[in-house]
Amino acid sequence: MPKEMDFNEVDQNFVSAVADKRNKIPRKSLNYRTPLEVFLSYIDESHLSSLN
């Protein structure tokens, strides 16, 4: 995405797609786990079931 991109003109579907893609990239700083994996490691089953 270009630096001068105006985020006021970007729709939510695009932002969500980019966030989803970026959260699935393994990071060296997270011991080569993805941000999503790290986030989910802090959430237990009771939290997940309450999201439905």
Coordinates of N, CA and C in Angstrom, one line a residue:
M1 N 0.8 -1.2 0.0 CA 0.0 0.0 0.0 C 0.9 1.2 0.0
P2 N 0.6 2.2 -0.8 CA 1.4 3.4 -0.9 C 1.2 4.2 0.4
K3 N 2.3 4.9 0.7 CA 2.3 5.8 1.9 C 1.2 6.8 1.9
E4 N 0.9 7.4 0.7 CA 0.0 8.5 0.6 C -1.5 8.0 0.4
M5 N -1.7 6.7 0.6 CA -3.1 6.2 0.5 C -4.0 6.8 1.5
D6 N -5.2 7.2 1.1 CA -6.2 7.8 1.9 C -7.1 6.8 2.5
F7 N -6.9 6.4 3.8 CA -7.7 5.4 4.4 C -9.2 5.8 4.6
N8 N -9.5 7.0 4.4 CA -10.9 7.4 4.5 C -11.7 6.9 3.2
E9 N -11.0 6.5 2.2 CA -11.6 6.1 1.0 C -11.5 4.5 0.8
V10 N -11.0 3.8 1.8 CA -10.9 2.4 1.7 C -12.0 1.7 2.4
D11 N -12.6 0.7 1.8 CA -13.7 0.0 2.5 C -13.3 -1.0 3.5
Q12 N -14.2 -1.4 4.4 CA -13.8 -2.2 5.5 C -13.4 -3.6 5.1
N13 N -14.0 -4.1 4.0 CA -13.6 -5.4 3.5 C -12.1 -5.5 3.1
F14 N -11.6 -4.4 2.5 CA -10.2 -4.3 2.1 C -9.3 -4.3 3.4
V15 N -9.7 -3.5 4.4 CA -8.9 -3.4 5.6 C -8.9 -4.7 6.3
S16 N -10.0 -5.4 6.4 CA -10.1 -6.7 7.0 C -9.3 -7.8 6.3
A17 N -9.2 -7.7 5.0 CA -8.4 -8.7 4.2 C -6.9 -8.5 4.4
V18 N -6.5 -7.2 4.5 CA -5.1 -6.9 4.7 C -4.7 -7.3 6.1
A19 N -5.6 -7.0 7.1 CA -5.3 -7.4 8.5 C -5.2 -8.9 8.7
D20 N -6.1 -9.6 8.0 CA -6.1 -11.1 8.1 C -4.8 -11.7 7.5
K21 N -4.4 -11.1 6.4 CA -3.2 -11.6 5.7 C -2.0 -11.3 6.6
R22 N -1.9 -10.1 7.1 CA -0.7 -9.7 8.0 C -0.7 -10.5 9.3
N23 N -1.8 -10.9 9.8 CA -1.8 -11.6 11.1 C -1.5 -13.1 10.9
K24 N -1.3 -13.5 9.7 CA -1.0 -14.9 9.5 C 0.5 -15.1 9.0
I25 N 1.3 -14.0 9.1 CA 2.7 -14.0 8.8 C 3.5 -14.3 10.0
P26 N 4.3 -15.4 10.0 CA 5.1 -15.7 11.2 C 6.2 -14.6 11.4
R27 N 6.4 -14.3 12.7 CA 7.3 -13.2 13.1 C 8.5 -13.8 13.9
K28 N 9.7 -13.3 13.6 CA 10.8 -13.7 14.3 C 10.7 -13.4 15.8
S29 N 10.2 -12.2 16.1 CA 10.0 -11.7 17.4 C 9.0 -12.5 18.3
L30 N 8.2 -13.3 17.6 CA 7.2 -14.2 18.3 C 7.6 -15.6 18.2
N31 N 9.0 -15.9 18.0 CA 9.5 -17.2 17.9 C 8.9 -17.9 16.7
Y32 N 8.7 -17.2 15.6 CA 8.2 -17.7 14.3 C 6.8 -18.2 14.4
R33 N 6.1 -17.7 15.4 CA 4.6 -17.9 15.4 C 3.9 -16.7 14.8
T34 N 2.7 -16.9 14.4 CA 1.9 -15.8 13.9 C 1.3 -15.0 15.0
P35 N 1.0 -13.7 14.7 CA 0.3 -12.9 15.8 C -1.0 -13.6 16.1
L36 N -1.7 -14.2 15.2 CA -3.0 -14.9 15.5 C -2.7 -16.1 16.4
E37 N -1.7 -16.9 16.2 CA -1.3 -18.0 17.1 C -1.1 -17.5 18.5
V38 N -0.3 -16.4 18.6 CA 0.0 -15.9 20.0 C -1.2 -15.4 20.7
F39 N -2.1 -14.6 19.9 CA -3.3 -14.1 20.5 C -4.2 -15.3 21.0
L40 N -4.3 -16.3 20.2 CA -5.2 -17.4 20.6 C -4.6 -18.2 21.7
S41 N -3.3 -18.2 21.9 CA -2.7 -18.9 23.1 C -3.1 -18.3 24.4
Y42 N -3.5 -17.0 24.4 CA -3.9 -16.3 25.6 C -5.4 -16.4 25.8
I43 N -6.2 -17.0 24.9 CA -7.6 -17.1 25.0 C -8.0 -18.6 25.3
D44 N -8.8 -18.8 26.3 CA -9.2 -20.2 26.6 C -10.6 -20.5 26.0
E45 N -11.0 -21.7 26.2 CA -12.3 -22.1 25.5 C -13.5 -21.3 26.0
S46 N -13.5 -20.9 27.2 CA -14.7 -20.2 27.7 C -14.8 -18.8 27.0
H47 N -13.7 -18.2 26.7 CA -13.7 -16.9 26.0 C -14.2 -17.1 24.6
L48 N -13.7 -18.2 23.9 CA -14.1 -18.5 22.6 C -15.6 -18.8 22.4
S49 N -16.1 -19.6 23.4 CA -17.5 -20.0 23.3 C -18.4 -18.8 23.5
S50 N -18.0 -17.8 24.2 CA -18.8 -16.6 24.5 C -18.9 -15.6 23.3
L51 N -18.0 -15.9 22.3 CA -18.0 -15.0 21.1 C -19.1 -15.4 20.1
N52 N -19.7 -16.5 20.3 CA -20.8 -17.0 19.3 C -22.0 -16.2 19.5

